[in-house]
PDB file of C-alpha atoms in Angstrom:
ATOM      1  CA  MET A   1      21.444 197.884 324.832  1.00  0.00           C
ATOM      2  CA  LYS A   2      24.257 199.066 322.740  1.00  0.00           C
ATOM      3  CA  ASN A   3      25.064 195.534 321.671  1.00  0.00           C
ATOM      4  CA  LEU A   4      21.403 194.975 320.716  1.00  0.00           C
ATOM      5  CA  SER A   5      21.426 198.228 318.552  1.00  0.00           C
ATOM      6  CA  LYS A   6      24.735 197.103 316.886  1.00  0.00           C
ATOM      7  CA  LYS A   7      23.184 193.681 316.135  1.00  0.00           C
ATOM      8  CA  ILE A   8      20.015 195.201 314.642  1.00  0.00           C
ATOM      9  CA  VAL A   9      21.995 197.706 312.475  1.00  0.00           C
ATOM     10  CA  THR A  10      24.368 194.963 311.419  1.00  0.00           C
ATOM     11  CA  GLY A  11      21.398 192.654 310.586  1.00  0.00           C
ATOM     12  CA  PHE A  12      19.792 195.443 308.422  1.00  0.00           C
ATOM     13  CA  MET A  13      23.056 196.109 306.636  1.00  0.00           C
ATOM     14  CA  THR A  14      23.689 192.350 305.890  1.00  0.00           C
ATOM     15  CA  LEU A  15      20.070 192.030 304.659  1.00  0.00           C
ATOM     16  CA  ALA A  16      20.587 195.078 302.355  1.00  0.00           C
ATOM     17  CA  VAL A  17      23.869 193.811 300.993  1.00  0.00           C
ATOM     18  CA  CYS A  18      22.334 190.297 300.394  1.00  0.00           C
ATOM     19  CA  SER A  19      19.305 191.863 298.562  1.00  0.00           C
ATOM     20  CA  MET A  20      21.556 193.921 296.282  1.00  0.00           C
ATOM     21  CA  ALA A  21      23.727 190.929 295.511  1.00  0.00           C
ATOM     22  CA  THR A  22      20.562 188.888 294.543  1.00  0.00           C
ATOM     23  CA  VAL A  23      19.219 191.605 292.278  1.00  0.00           C
ATOM     24  CA  SER A  24      22.519 192.127 290.531  1.00  0.00           C
ATOM     25  CA  ALA A  25      22.856 188.476 289.935  1.00  0.00           C
ATOM     26  CA  PHE A  26      19.541 188.336 287.989  1.00  0.00           C
ATOM     27  CA  ALA A  27      19.484 191.651 286.270  1.00  0.00           C
ATOM     28  CA  ALA A  28      21.717 193.016 283.438  1.00  0.00           C
ATOM     29  CA  THR A  29      23.248 196.414 284.538  1.00  0.00           C
ATOM     30  CA  THR A  30      25.068 199.180 282.819  1.00  0.00           C
ATOM     31  CA  ALA A  31      26.751 202.195 284.388  1.00  0.00           C
ATOM     32  CA  ILE A  32      26.784 205.724 283.201  1.00  0.00           C
ATOM     33  CA  ASP A  33      29.067 208.332 284.653  1.00  0.00           C
ATOM     34  CA  GLU A  34      30.478 211.786 283.608  1.00  0.00           C
ATOM     35  CA  ASN A  35      33.280 210.142 281.581  1.00  0.00           C
ATOM     36  CA  ASP A  36      30.972 207.729 279.803  1.00  0.00           C
ATOM     37  CA  THR A  37      27.683 209.430 279.258  1.00  0.00           C
ATOM     38  CA  ALA A  38      25.969 206.972 276.958  1.00  0.00           C
ATOM     39  CA  SER A  39      25.441 203.238 277.032  1.00  0.00           C
ATOM     40  CA  SER A  40      23.050 200.600 275.549  1.00  0.00           C
ATOM     41  CA  LEU A  41      21.698 197.296 276.735  1.00  0.00           C
ATOM     42  CA  GLN A  42      19.933 194.523 274.852  1.00  0.00           C
ATOM     43  CA  GLN A  43      17.150 192.493 276.559  1.00  0.00           C
ATOM     44  CA  LYS A  44      16.249 189.123 275.253  1.00  0.00           C
ATOM     45  CA  ILE A  45      12.428 188.354 275.106  1.00  0.00           C
ATOM     46  CA  THR A  46      10.970 184.921 274.482  1.00  0.00           C
ATOM     47  CA  TYR A  47       7.428 183.647 274.288  1.00  0.00           C
ATOM     48  CA  THR A  48       6.210 180.072 273.582  1.00  0.00           C
ATOM     49  CA  LYS A  49       2.608 179.046 272.826  1.00  0.00           C
ATOM     50  CA  THR A  50       1.617 175.532 271.846  1.00  0.00           C
ATOM     51  CA  GLN A  51      -0.881 174.620 269.109  1.00  0.00           C
ATOM     52  CA  ALA A  52      -3.116 173.055 271.816  1.00  0.00           C
ATOM     53  CA  GLU A  53      -3.528 176.411 273.481  1.00  0.00           C
ATOM     54  CA  ILE A  54      -5.037 177.873 270.308  1.00  0.00           C
ATOM     55  CA  VAL A  55      -8.791 177.611 270.113  1.00  0.00           C
ATOM     56  CA  PRO A  56     -10.056 180.130 267.456  1.00  0.00           C
ATOM     57  CA  ALA A  57     -13.666 181.100 267.487  1.00  0.00           C
ATOM     58  CA  TYR A  58     -15.709 182.707 264.760  1.00  0.00           C
ATOM     59  CA  THR A  59     -19.188 183.970 264.124  1.00  0.00           C
ATOM     60  CA  VAL A  60     -20.730 183.281 260.734  1.00  0.00           C
ATOM     61  CA  SER A  61     -23.774 185.346 259.996  1.00  0.00           C
ATOM     62  CA  ILE A  62     -26.385 184.192 257.462  1.00  0.00           C
ATOM     63  CA  PRO A  63     -29.703 186.196 256.947  1.00  0.00           C
ATOM     64  CA  ASP A  64     -32.604 184.545 258.741  1.00  0.00           C
ATOM     65  CA  THR A  65     -35.051 185.633 256.049  1.00  0.00           C
ATOM     66  CA  VAL A  66     -34.917 186.770 252.485  1.00  0.00           C
ATOM     67  CA  THR A  67     -37.995 188.379 250.652  1.00  0.00           C
ATOM     68  CA  LEU A  68     -38.072 187.845 246.971  1.00  0.00           C
ATOM     69  CA  GLY A  69     -39.543 190.380 244.547  1.00  0.00           C
ATOM     70  CA  LYS A  70     -39.416 191.459 240.939  1.00  0.00           C
ATOM     71  CA  GLU A  71     -35.632 192.325 241.160  1.00  0.00           C
ATOM     72  CA  SER A  72     -32.981 190.060 242.633  1.00  0.00           C
ATOM     73  CA  ALA A  73     -32.294 190.223 246.397  1.00  0.00           C
ATOM     74  CA  THR A  74     -28.827 190.332 248.038  1.00  0.00           C
ATOM     75  CA  LEU A  75     -27.717 187.599 250.464  1.00  0.00           C
ATOM     76  CA  SER A  76     -24.847 188.530 252.714  1.00  0.00           C
ATOM     77  CA  TYR A  77     -22.767 185.884 254.367  1.00  0.00           C
ATOM     78  CA  SER A  78     -20.187 187.243 256.923  1.00  0.00           C
ATOM     79  CA  LEU A  79     -17.362 185.908 259.082  1.00  0.00           C
ATOM     80  CA  GLU A  80     -16.296 187.784 262.224  1.00  0.00           C
ATOM     81  CA  LEU A  81     -13.384 186.704 264.299  1.00  0.00           C
ATOM     82  CA  GLN A  82     -14.554 186.537 268.021  1.00  0.00           C
ATOM     83  CA  ASP A  83     -11.436 188.197 269.537  1.00  0.00           C
ATOM     84  CA  ASP A  84      -7.894 189.190 268.699  1.00  0.00           C
ATOM     85  CA  THR A  85      -6.546 185.716 269.176  1.00  0.00           C
ATOM     86  CA  SER A  86      -8.802 184.112 266.617  1.00  0.00           C
ATOM     87  CA  PHE A  87      -7.688 183.349 263.097  1.00  0.00           C
ATOM     88  CA  VAL A  88      -8.302 180.806 260.334  1.00  0.00           C
ATOM     89  CA  PRO A  89      -5.493 178.331 260.561  1.00  0.00           C
ATOM     90  CA  ASP A  90      -3.133 177.930 257.560  1.00  0.00           C
ATOM     91  CA  ASP A  91      -4.251 175.573 254.861  1.00  0.00           C
ATOM     92  CA  GLU A  92      -7.792 175.537 256.212  1.00  0.00           C
ATOM     93  CA  LYS A  93     -11.019 177.520 255.504  1.00  0.00           C
ATOM     94  CA  ILE A  94     -14.370 178.128 256.974  1.00  0.00           C
ATOM     95  CA  SER A  95     -16.909 176.843 254.472  1.00  0.00           C
ATOM     96  CA  VAL A  96     -20.617 177.545 254.088  1.00  0.00           C
ATOM     97  CA  LYS A  97     -22.497 175.004 251.917  1.00  0.00           C
ATOM     98  CA  ILE A  98     -26.081 174.480 251.000  1.00  0.00           C
ATOM     99  CA  SER A  99     -27.079 171.233 252.766  1.00  0.00           C
ATOM    100  CA  SER A 100     -30.732 171.194 251.592  1.00  0.00           C
ATOM    101  CA  ALA A 101     -33.268 173.580 250.288  1.00  0.00           C
ATOM    102  CA  GLY A 102     -36.697 174.190 248.891  1.00  0.00           C
ATOM    103  CA  TYR A 103     -39.663 172.271 250.257  1.00  0.00           C
ATOM    104  CA  SER A 104     -39.897 168.498 250.375  1.00  0.00           C
ATOM    105  CA  GLY A 105     -36.106 168.321 249.612  1.00  0.00           C
ATOM    106  CA  ASN A 106     -36.353 170.135 246.170  1.00  0.00           C
ATOM    107  CA  LEU A 107     -33.787 172.846 245.571  1.00  0.00           C
ATOM    108  CA  ARG A 108     -35.052 176.051 244.167  1.00  0.00           C
ATOM    109  CA  LYS A 109     -38.683 175.542 244.881  1.00  0.00           C
ATOM    110  CA  LEU A 110     -41.062 177.661 246.876  1.00  0.00           C
ATOM    111  CA  ALA A 111     -44.738 176.544 247.415  1.00  0.00           C
ATOM    112  CA  VAL A 112     -48.036 178.132 248.193  1.00  0.00           C
ATOM    113  CA  TRP A 113     -51.198 176.169 249.008  1.00  0.00           C
ATOM    114  CA  ASP A 114     -54.461 178.004 248.514  1.00  0.00           C
ATOM    115  CA  SER A 115     -58.029 176.630 248.876  1.00  0.00           C
ATOM    116  CA  ARG A 116     -57.920 175.283 245.248  1.00  0.00           C
ATOM    117  CA  ASN A 117     -54.449 173.817 244.660  1.00  0.00           C
ATOM    118  CA  LEU A 118     -50.744 173.762 245.251  1.00  0.00           C
ATOM    119  CA  GLN A 119     -48.633 176.271 243.313  1.00  0.00           C
ATOM    120  CA  GLU A 120     -44.872 176.226 242.931  1.00  0.00           C
ATOM    121  CA  ALA A 121     -42.291 178.913 242.104  1.00  0.00           C
ATOM    122  CA  GLU A 122     -38.670 178.386 241.308  1.00  0.00           C
ATOM    123  CA  TYR A 123     -35.898 180.588 242.464  1.00  0.00           C
ATOM    124  CA  LEU A 124     -32.164 180.867 241.443  1.00  0.00           C
ATOM    125  CA  LEU A 125     -29.261 181.354 243.904  1.00  0.00           C
ATOM    126  CA  TYR A 126     -26.198 182.665 242.069  1.00  0.00           C
ATOM    127  CA  ASN A 127     -22.930 184.736 242.470  1.00  0.00           C
ATOM    128  CA  SER A 128     -23.604 188.065 240.907  1.00  0.00           C
ATOM    129  CA  ASP A 129     -25.818 190.077 238.599  1.00  0.00           C
ATOM    130  CA  ALA A 130     -22.656 191.500 236.970  1.00  0.00           C
ATOM    131  CA  PHE A 131     -21.852 188.335 235.092  1.00  0.00           C
ATOM    132  CA  ALA A 132     -23.361 187.356 231.776  1.00  0.00           C
ATOM    133  CA  ASN A 133     -23.089 183.661 232.770  1.00  0.00           C
ATOM    134  CA  PRO A 134     -23.349 183.597 236.554  1.00  0.00           C
ATOM    135  CA  THR A 135     -22.569 180.529 238.668  1.00  0.00           C
ATOM    136  CA  TYR A 136     -25.703 178.899 240.074  1.00  0.00           C
ATOM    137  CA  TYR A 137     -25.603 177.100 243.359  1.00  0.00           C
ATOM    138  CA  GLY A 138     -27.262 173.895 244.286  1.00  0.00           C
ATOM    139  CA  ILE A 139     -27.390 171.358 247.159  1.00  0.00           C
ATOM    140  CA  GLY A 140     -23.859 170.494 248.272  1.00  0.00           C
ATOM    141  CA  ASP A 141     -22.254 173.619 246.685  1.00  0.00           C
ATOM    142  CA  GLU A 142     -20.013 175.924 248.616  1.00  0.00           C
ATOM    143  CA  ILE A 143     -21.655 179.387 248.635  1.00  0.00           C
ATOM    144  CA  ALA A 144     -19.043 181.235 250.650  1.00  0.00           C
ATOM    145  CA  SER A 145     -15.692 180.520 252.302  1.00  0.00           C
ATOM    146  CA  TRP A 146     -12.983 182.346 254.181  1.00  0.00           C
ATOM    147  CA  ASN A 147      -9.305 181.596 254.747  1.00  0.00           C
ATOM    148  CA  GLY A 148      -6.661 183.405 256.700  1.00  0.00           C
ATOM    149  CA  SER A 149      -6.456 186.350 254.342  1.00  0.00           C
ATOM    150  CA  ASN A 150     -10.118 186.977 253.289  1.00  0.00           C
ATOM    151  CA  TRP A 151     -12.548 187.363 256.108  1.00  0.00           C
ATOM    152  CA  GLY A 152     -15.500 189.739 256.059  1.00  0.00           C
ATOM    153  CA  THR A 153     -18.635 189.647 253.950  1.00  0.00           C
ATOM    154  CA  VAL A 154     -19.424 187.471 250.785  1.00  0.00           C
ATOM    155  CA  THR A 155     -22.578 188.538 248.833  1.00  0.00           C
ATOM    156  CA  ARG A 156     -24.672 186.310 246.630  1.00  0.00           C
ATOM    157  CA  LYS A 157     -27.909 186.993 244.791  1.00  0.00           C
ATOM    158  CA  ILE A 158     -31.304 185.268 244.699  1.00  0.00           C
ATOM    159  CA  LYS A 159     -34.315 185.776 242.395  1.00  0.00           C
ATOM    160  CA  LEU A 160     -37.449 184.151 241.044  1.00  0.00           C
ATOM    161  CA  LYS A 161     -36.658 182.245 237.911  1.00  0.00           C
ATOM    162  CA  ASP A 162     -39.574 183.566 235.939  1.00  0.00           C
ATOM    163  CA  TYR A 163     -41.242 186.416 237.859  1.00  0.00           C
ATOM    164  CA  TYR A 164     -44.008 186.980 235.302  1.00  0.00           C
ATOM    165  CA  SER A 165     -45.280 183.348 235.237  1.00  0.00           C
ATOM    166  CA  VAL A 166     -45.563 183.055 239.012  1.00  0.00           C
ATOM    167  CA  GLY A 167     -49.191 183.185 240.225  1.00  0.00           C
ATOM    168  CA  ALA A 168     -50.391 185.369 243.101  1.00  0.00           C
ATOM    169  CA  GLY A 169     -49.860 184.084 246.584  1.00  0.00           C
ATOM    170  CA  THR A 170     -47.418 183.996 249.462  1.00  0.00           C
ATOM    171  CA  TYR A 171     -44.845 181.278 248.708  1.00  0.00           C
ATOM    172  CA  ASN A 172     -42.612 179.651 251.263  1.00  0.00           C
ATOM    173  CA  GLY A 173     -39.410 177.677 251.200  1.00  0.00           C
ATOM    174  CA  VAL A 174     -36.199 177.233 253.074  1.00  0.00           C
ATOM    175  CA  ILE A 175     -32.384 176.908 252.446  1.00  0.00           C
ATOM    176  CA  ASN A 176     -30.418 174.909 255.030  1.00  0.00           C
ATOM    177  CA  TYR A 177     -26.749 175.513 255.465  1.00  0.00           C
ATOM    178  CA  SER A 178     -23.749 173.617 256.913  1.00  0.00           C
ATOM    179  CA  ILE A 179     -20.782 175.597 258.313  1.00  0.00           C
ATOM    180  CA  SER A 180     -17.427 173.753 258.838  1.00  0.00           C
ATOM    181  CA  LEU A 181     -13.802 174.286 259.229  1.00  0.00           C
ATOM    182  CA  GLU A 182     -12.066 172.200 256.579  1.00  0.00           C
ATOM    183  CA  ASP A 183      -8.899 171.705 254.588  1.00  0.00           C
ATOM    184  CA  GLU A 184      -8.411 174.176 251.749  1.00  0.00           C
TER     185      GLU A 184
END
């Protein structure tokens, strides 16, 4: 029985020594004692991520409906990054363009049909009320864009071209957009 106990104790001691030797082979160590009370150690950290692993995701918000009135209305286009790993790649942008608009393919037209006839109203989509000569947007024009440094909300304005000459009625039209990631 004594021999068996000695073999078990010897086995545990051998296992403990081998375990300590393995740990010390893979870990950097430093010793501190009463003669040397301070020490420092530098740890090297590396990380590699390939371009193929990066799949940024975004949400572009465009208002579903805009109601026109006597004064101009604000259109807000916004970009939100889906999570903390999303970003707009270098030298690229997210672009929102007008792909078609109006009714029957005519930009800037709204229509109303009453029992007597068809009436049209024209609208203007532009950059700001603050400019004396605003930029007006048409089919194919980029209305908003975001690159790596400017994400958030872009505002534009829309109004009836000649409010006082538009007849009574409920006018309807559409603006269709395309959204794409493209070269800057």
